[in-house]
């Protein structure tokens, strides 16, 4: 590797399958460009890189974030369930369980 390129990783995970791909990119490459160059969409169907949230080591970044040597670009999946609704449903189940346990 010369000074014109850097080595980064692109990561994506499903509950049952994960991949971290090493990618050599030009200095000045963005997070989105590295994800596109990685070929990750060939390994996982349905990734929409243009609209996916991206991060570097757990911190959300813009697709235009310029990468540094050793960065790991993470492609985040969209949430399937609204966290607020999940908490409401869980609280309702707990309330029902407590009501059922009370004698009367």
Short mmCIF file of N, CA and C in Angstrom, two decimals:
data_model
loop_
_atom_site.label_atom_id
_atom_site.label_comp_id
_atom_site.label_asym_id
_atom_site.label_seq_id
_atom_site.Cartn_x
_atom_site.Cartn_y
_atom_site.Cartn_z
N UNK A 1 0.85 -1.18 0.00
CA UNK A 1 0.00 0.00 0.00
C UNK A 1 0.89 1.24 0.00
N UNK A 2 0.57 2.20 -0.83
CA UNK A 2 1.35 3.44 -0.85
C UNK A 2 0.58 4.55 -0.14
N UNK A 3 1.14 5.75 -0.13
CA UNK A 3 0.51 6.87 0.57
C UNK A 3 -0.76 7.36 -0.10
N UNK A 4 -1.05 6.87 -1.27
CA UNK A 4 -2.24 7.28 -2.01
C UNK A 4 -3.49 6.51 -1.57
N UNK A 5 -3.28 5.45 -0.81
CA UNK A 5 -4.41 4.61 -0.40
C UNK A 5 -4.37 4.36 1.11
N UNK A 6 -5.54 4.00 1.64
CA UNK A 6 -5.65 3.60 3.04
C UNK A 6 -6.45 2.30 3.11
N UNK A 7 -6.29 1.58 4.20
CA UNK A 7 -7.03 0.35 4.40
C UNK A 7 -8.13 0.60 5.43
N UNK A 8 -9.37 0.29 5.05
CA UNK A 8 -10.52 0.43 5.94
C UNK A 8 -11.31 -0.88 5.91
N UNK A 9 -12.31 -0.98 6.77
CA UNK A 9 -13.20 -2.14 6.77
C UNK A 9 -14.63 -1.67 6.57
N UNK A 10 -15.43 -2.52 5.95
CA UNK A 10 -16.86 -2.26 5.81
C UNK A 10 -17.58 -3.43 6.48
N UNK A 11 -18.50 -3.11 7.40
CA UNK A 11 -19.17 -4.14 8.19
C UNK A 11 -20.69 -4.05 8.02
N UNK A 12 -21.31 -5.24 8.00
CA UNK A 12 -22.77 -5.33 7.96
C UNK A 12 -23.16 -6.61 8.69
N UNK A 13 -24.28 -6.57 9.39
CA UNK A 13 -24.68 -7.76 10.14
C UNK A 13 -26.18 -7.94 10.12
N UNK A 14 -26.57 -9.19 9.99
CA UNK A 14 -27.94 -9.64 10.21
C UNK A 14 -27.89 -10.50 11.47
N UNK A 15 -29.03 -10.85 12.04
CA UNK A 15 -28.98 -11.67 13.26
C UNK A 15 -28.20 -12.98 13.09
N UNK A 16 -28.22 -13.55 11.89
CA UNK A 16 -27.58 -14.85 11.69
C UNK A 16 -26.37 -14.82 10.76
N UNK A 17 -25.97 -13.65 10.28
CA UNK A 17 -24.86 -13.58 9.33
C UNK A 17 -24.20 -12.21 9.44
N UNK A 18 -22.87 -12.21 9.51
CA UNK A 18 -22.13 -10.96 9.60
C UNK A 18 -20.98 -10.98 8.60
N UNK A 19 -20.53 -9.78 8.23
CA UNK A 19 -19.36 -9.69 7.36
C UNK A 19 -18.60 -8.42 7.68
N UNK A 20 -17.28 -8.54 7.73
CA UNK A 20 -16.39 -7.39 7.82
C UNK A 20 -15.40 -7.55 6.68
N UNK A 21 -15.49 -6.64 5.72
CA UNK A 21 -14.68 -6.74 4.51
C UNK A 21 -13.57 -5.70 4.51
N UNK A 22 -12.31 -6.11 4.35
CA UNK A 22 -11.23 -5.13 4.22
C UNK A 22 -11.29 -4.51 2.82
N UNK A 23 -11.08 -3.20 2.76
CA UNK A 23 -11.15 -2.50 1.48
C UNK A 23 -10.00 -1.49 1.41
N UNK A 24 -9.24 -1.53 0.34
CA UNK A 24 -8.21 -0.53 0.11
C UNK A 24 -8.83 0.56 -0.75
N UNK A 25 -8.81 1.80 -0.24
CA UNK A 25 -9.44 2.91 -0.93
C UNK A 25 -8.46 4.07 -1.05
N UNK A 26 -8.77 4.98 -1.96
CA UNK A 26 -7.94 6.16 -2.13
C UNK A 26 -8.09 7.09 -0.94
N UNK A 27 -7.03 7.80 -0.61
CA UNK A 27 -7.10 8.83 0.43
C UNK A 27 -8.19 9.81 0.02
N UNK A 28 -9.05 10.20 0.96
CA UNK A 28 -10.15 11.11 0.66
C UNK A 28 -11.46 10.42 0.34
N UNK A 29 -11.48 9.09 0.37
CA UNK A 29 -12.70 8.33 0.09
C UNK A 29 -13.71 8.53 1.22
N UNK A 30 -14.99 8.61 0.85
CA UNK A 30 -16.06 8.80 1.84
C UNK A 30 -16.58 7.45 2.33
N UNK A 31 -17.35 7.52 3.41
CA UNK A 31 -17.94 6.30 3.98
C UNK A 31 -18.83 5.60 2.95
N UNK A 32 -19.67 6.37 2.26
CA UNK A 32 -20.56 5.77 1.26
C UNK A 32 -19.76 5.15 0.12
N UNK A 33 -18.75 5.84 -0.36
CA UNK A 33 -17.95 5.32 -1.47
C UNK A 33 -17.25 4.01 -1.07
N UNK A 34 -16.74 3.95 0.14
CA UNK A 34 -16.07 2.72 0.60
C UNK A 34 -17.07 1.58 0.68
N UNK A 35 -18.27 1.86 1.18
CA UNK A 35 -19.31 0.82 1.26
C UNK A 35 -19.65 0.32 -0.14
N UNK A 36 -19.75 1.24 -1.09
CA UNK A 36 -20.07 0.86 -2.46
C UNK A 36 -18.94 0.03 -3.07
N UNK A 37 -17.70 0.42 -2.82
CA UNK A 37 -16.55 -0.28 -3.39
C UNK A 37 -16.31 -1.65 -2.76
N UNK A 38 -16.83 -1.86 -1.55
CA UNK A 38 -16.56 -3.09 -0.81
C UNK A 38 -17.19 -4.34 -1.43
N UNK A 39 -18.28 -4.16 -2.19
CA UNK A 39 -19.00 -5.30 -2.73
C UNK A 39 -19.93 -5.94 -1.72
N UNK A 40 -20.22 -5.26 -0.64
CA UNK A 40 -21.07 -5.81 0.43
C UNK A 40 -22.47 -6.15 -0.09
N UNK A 41 -22.95 -5.40 -1.08
CA UNK A 41 -24.29 -5.66 -1.61
C UNK A 41 -24.35 -6.98 -2.39
N UNK A 42 -23.19 -7.52 -2.77
CA UNK A 42 -23.16 -8.84 -3.42
C UNK A 42 -23.34 -9.96 -2.39
N UNK A 43 -22.99 -9.69 -1.14
CA UNK A 43 -23.07 -10.70 -0.08
C UNK A 43 -24.40 -10.68 0.65
N UNK A 44 -25.07 -9.52 0.66
CA UNK A 44 -26.34 -9.36 1.38
C UNK A 44 -27.36 -8.71 0.45
N UNK A 45 -28.49 -9.36 0.27
CA UNK A 45 -29.55 -8.79 -0.55
C UNK A 45 -30.28 -7.70 0.22
N UNK A 46 -30.75 -6.71 -0.50
CA UNK A 46 -31.64 -5.72 0.10
C UNK A 46 -30.96 -4.55 0.79
N UNK A 47 -29.64 -4.45 0.72
CA UNK A 47 -28.99 -3.28 1.33
C UNK A 47 -29.17 -2.10 0.39
N UNK A 48 -29.73 -1.02 0.91
CA UNK A 48 -29.90 0.21 0.14
C UNK A 48 -28.86 1.21 0.64
N UNK A 49 -27.67 1.15 0.06
CA UNK A 49 -26.58 1.99 0.54
C UNK A 49 -26.89 3.48 0.45
N UNK A 50 -27.65 3.87 -0.55
CA UNK A 50 -27.96 5.29 -0.73
C UNK A 50 -28.79 5.84 0.43
N UNK A 51 -29.58 4.99 1.09
CA UNK A 51 -30.47 5.45 2.16
C UNK A 51 -30.12 4.88 3.54
N UNK A 52 -29.16 3.98 3.60
CA UNK A 52 -28.80 3.36 4.88
C UNK A 52 -28.05 4.35 5.76
N UNK A 53 -28.24 4.22 7.06
CA UNK A 53 -27.43 4.99 8.00
C UNK A 53 -26.07 4.31 8.07
N UNK A 54 -25.02 5.14 8.11
CA UNK A 54 -23.66 4.63 8.19
C UNK A 54 -23.02 5.11 9.48
N UNK A 55 -22.08 4.34 9.98
CA UNK A 55 -21.36 4.74 11.18
C UNK A 55 -19.91 4.33 11.08
N UNK A 56 -19.11 4.92 11.96
CA UNK A 56 -17.72 4.53 12.11
C UNK A 56 -17.52 4.18 13.58
N UNK A 57 -17.21 2.93 13.84
CA UNK A 57 -17.01 2.43 15.21
C UNK A 57 -18.15 2.83 16.13
N UNK A 58 -19.39 2.61 15.69
CA UNK A 58 -20.56 2.81 16.54
C UNK A 58 -21.10 4.22 16.59
N UNK A 59 -20.51 5.14 15.87
CA UNK A 59 -20.99 6.52 15.86
C UNK A 59 -21.53 6.85 14.47
N UNK A 60 -22.79 7.28 14.40
CA UNK A 60 -23.41 7.59 13.11
C UNK A 60 -22.67 8.76 12.46
N UNK A 61 -22.39 8.62 11.16
CA UNK A 61 -21.71 9.67 10.40
C UNK A 61 -22.49 9.91 9.11
N UNK A 62 -22.20 11.03 8.47
CA UNK A 62 -22.83 11.31 7.18
C UNK A 62 -22.18 10.44 6.12
N UNK A 63 -22.91 10.16 5.04
CA UNK A 63 -22.32 9.36 3.96
C UNK A 63 -21.08 10.01 3.36
N UNK A 64 -20.98 11.33 3.49
CA UNK A 64 -19.84 12.06 2.94
C UNK A 64 -18.64 12.15 3.87
N UNK A 65 -18.70 11.47 5.01
CA UNK A 65 -17.59 11.50 5.97
C UNK A 65 -16.34 10.92 5.31
N UNK A 66 -15.25 11.68 5.31
CA UNK A 66 -13.99 11.21 4.75
C UNK A 66 -13.33 10.25 5.74
N UNK A 67 -12.86 9.14 5.22
CA UNK A 67 -12.32 8.08 6.06
C UNK A 67 -10.85 8.28 6.38
N UNK A 68 -10.47 7.70 7.51
CA UNK A 68 -9.07 7.67 7.96
C UNK A 68 -8.58 6.23 7.90
N UNK A 69 -7.28 6.05 7.86
CA UNK A 69 -6.68 4.72 7.90
C UNK A 69 -7.25 3.93 9.08
N UNK A 70 -7.71 2.70 8.82
CA UNK A 70 -8.18 1.82 9.88
C UNK A 70 -9.63 1.98 10.29
N UNK A 71 -10.35 2.95 9.71
CA UNK A 71 -11.77 3.12 10.06
C UNK A 71 -12.57 1.88 9.68
N UNK A 72 -13.61 1.62 10.45
CA UNK A 72 -14.56 0.55 10.11
C UNK A 72 -15.90 1.21 9.83
N UNK A 73 -16.33 1.16 8.57
CA UNK A 73 -17.63 1.70 8.17
C UNK A 73 -18.68 0.65 8.48
N UNK A 74 -19.68 1.03 9.27
CA UNK A 74 -20.76 0.11 9.63
C UNK A 74 -22.03 0.54 8.92
N UNK A 75 -22.70 -0.42 8.31
CA UNK A 75 -23.96 -0.16 7.62
C UNK A 75 -25.07 -0.62 8.55
N UNK A 76 -25.92 0.31 8.96
CA UNK A 76 -26.97 0.00 9.92
C UNK A 76 -28.26 -0.36 9.21
N UNK A 77 -28.93 -1.40 9.72
CA UNK A 77 -30.22 -1.82 9.18
C UNK A 77 -31.31 -0.92 9.76
N UNK A 78 -32.40 -0.72 9.01
CA UNK A 78 -33.52 0.06 9.56
C UNK A 78 -34.19 -0.72 10.69
N UNK A 79 -34.75 0.01 11.64
CA UNK A 79 -35.48 -0.63 12.73
C UNK A 79 -36.74 -1.28 12.18
N UNK A 80 -37.04 -2.48 12.65
CA UNK A 80 -38.24 -3.18 12.22
C UNK A 80 -39.44 -2.72 13.04
N UNK A 81 -39.23 -2.49 14.32
CA UNK A 81 -40.31 -2.06 15.21
C UNK A 81 -39.95 -0.72 15.84
N UNK A 82 -40.95 0.11 16.05
CA UNK A 82 -40.75 1.39 16.71
C UNK A 82 -40.43 1.14 18.18
N UNK A 83 -39.27 1.58 18.67
CA UNK A 83 -38.90 1.30 20.06
C UNK A 83 -39.92 1.81 21.08
N UNK A 84 -40.55 2.92 20.78
CA UNK A 84 -41.56 3.47 21.70
C UNK A 84 -42.76 2.51 21.81
N UNK A 85 -43.19 1.97 20.68
CA UNK A 85 -44.31 1.03 20.69
C UNK A 85 -43.94 -0.27 21.40
N UNK A 86 -42.71 -0.72 21.23
CA UNK A 86 -42.25 -1.94 21.89
C UNK A 86 -42.28 -1.75 23.40
N UNK A 87 -41.80 -0.60 23.89
CA UNK A 87 -41.82 -0.32 25.33
C UNK A 87 -43.25 -0.28 25.86
N UNK A 88 -44.16 0.35 25.10
CA UNK A 88 -45.57 0.42 25.52
C UNK A 88 -46.16 -0.98 25.65
N UNK A 89 -45.92 -1.82 24.66
CA UNK A 89 -46.46 -3.18 24.67
C UNK A 89 -45.88 -3.98 25.85
N UNK A 90 -44.59 -3.82 26.10
CA UNK A 90 -43.96 -4.53 27.22
C UNK A 90 -44.58 -4.07 28.54
N UNK A 91 -44.77 -2.77 28.72
CA UNK A 91 -45.37 -2.24 29.95
C UNK A 91 -46.79 -2.76 30.13
N UNK A 92 -47.54 -2.85 29.03
CA UNK A 92 -48.92 -3.36 29.11
C UNK A 92 -48.93 -4.82 29.54
N UNK A 93 -47.99 -5.63 29.03
CA UNK A 93 -47.92 -7.04 29.41
C UNK A 93 -47.58 -7.18 30.90
N UNK A 94 -46.64 -6.37 31.37
CA UNK A 94 -46.27 -6.42 32.79
C UNK A 94 -47.46 -6.04 33.66
N UNK A 95 -48.19 -5.01 33.26
CA UNK A 95 -49.36 -4.56 34.01
C UNK A 95 -50.42 -5.66 34.06
N UNK A 96 -50.66 -6.32 32.93
CA UNK A 96 -51.64 -7.41 32.88
C UNK A 96 -51.21 -8.57 33.77
N UNK A 97 -49.91 -8.89 33.74
CA UNK A 97 -49.40 -10.00 34.55
C UNK A 97 -49.57 -9.69 36.04
N UNK A 98 -49.25 -8.47 36.44
CA UNK A 98 -49.39 -8.08 37.85
C UNK A 98 -50.86 -8.11 38.27
N UNK A 99 -51.75 -7.66 37.41
CA UNK A 99 -53.18 -7.67 37.72
C UNK A 99 -53.69 -9.10 37.87
N UNK A 100 -53.18 -10.01 37.05
CA UNK A 100 -53.61 -11.41 37.11
C UNK A 100 -53.09 -12.10 38.37
N UNK A 101 -51.96 -11.64 38.88
CA UNK A 101 -51.37 -12.26 40.07
C UNK A 101 -52.05 -11.82 41.36
N UNK A 102 -52.73 -10.68 41.34
CA UNK A 102 -53.37 -10.18 42.56
C UNK A 102 -54.63 -10.98 42.85
N UNK A 103 -54.78 -11.40 44.10
CA UNK A 103 -55.99 -12.15 44.46
C UNK A 103 -57.21 -11.24 44.46
N UNK A 104 -58.31 -11.76 44.11
CA UNK A 104 -59.48 -10.91 44.22
C UNK A 104 -60.49 -11.15 43.26
#
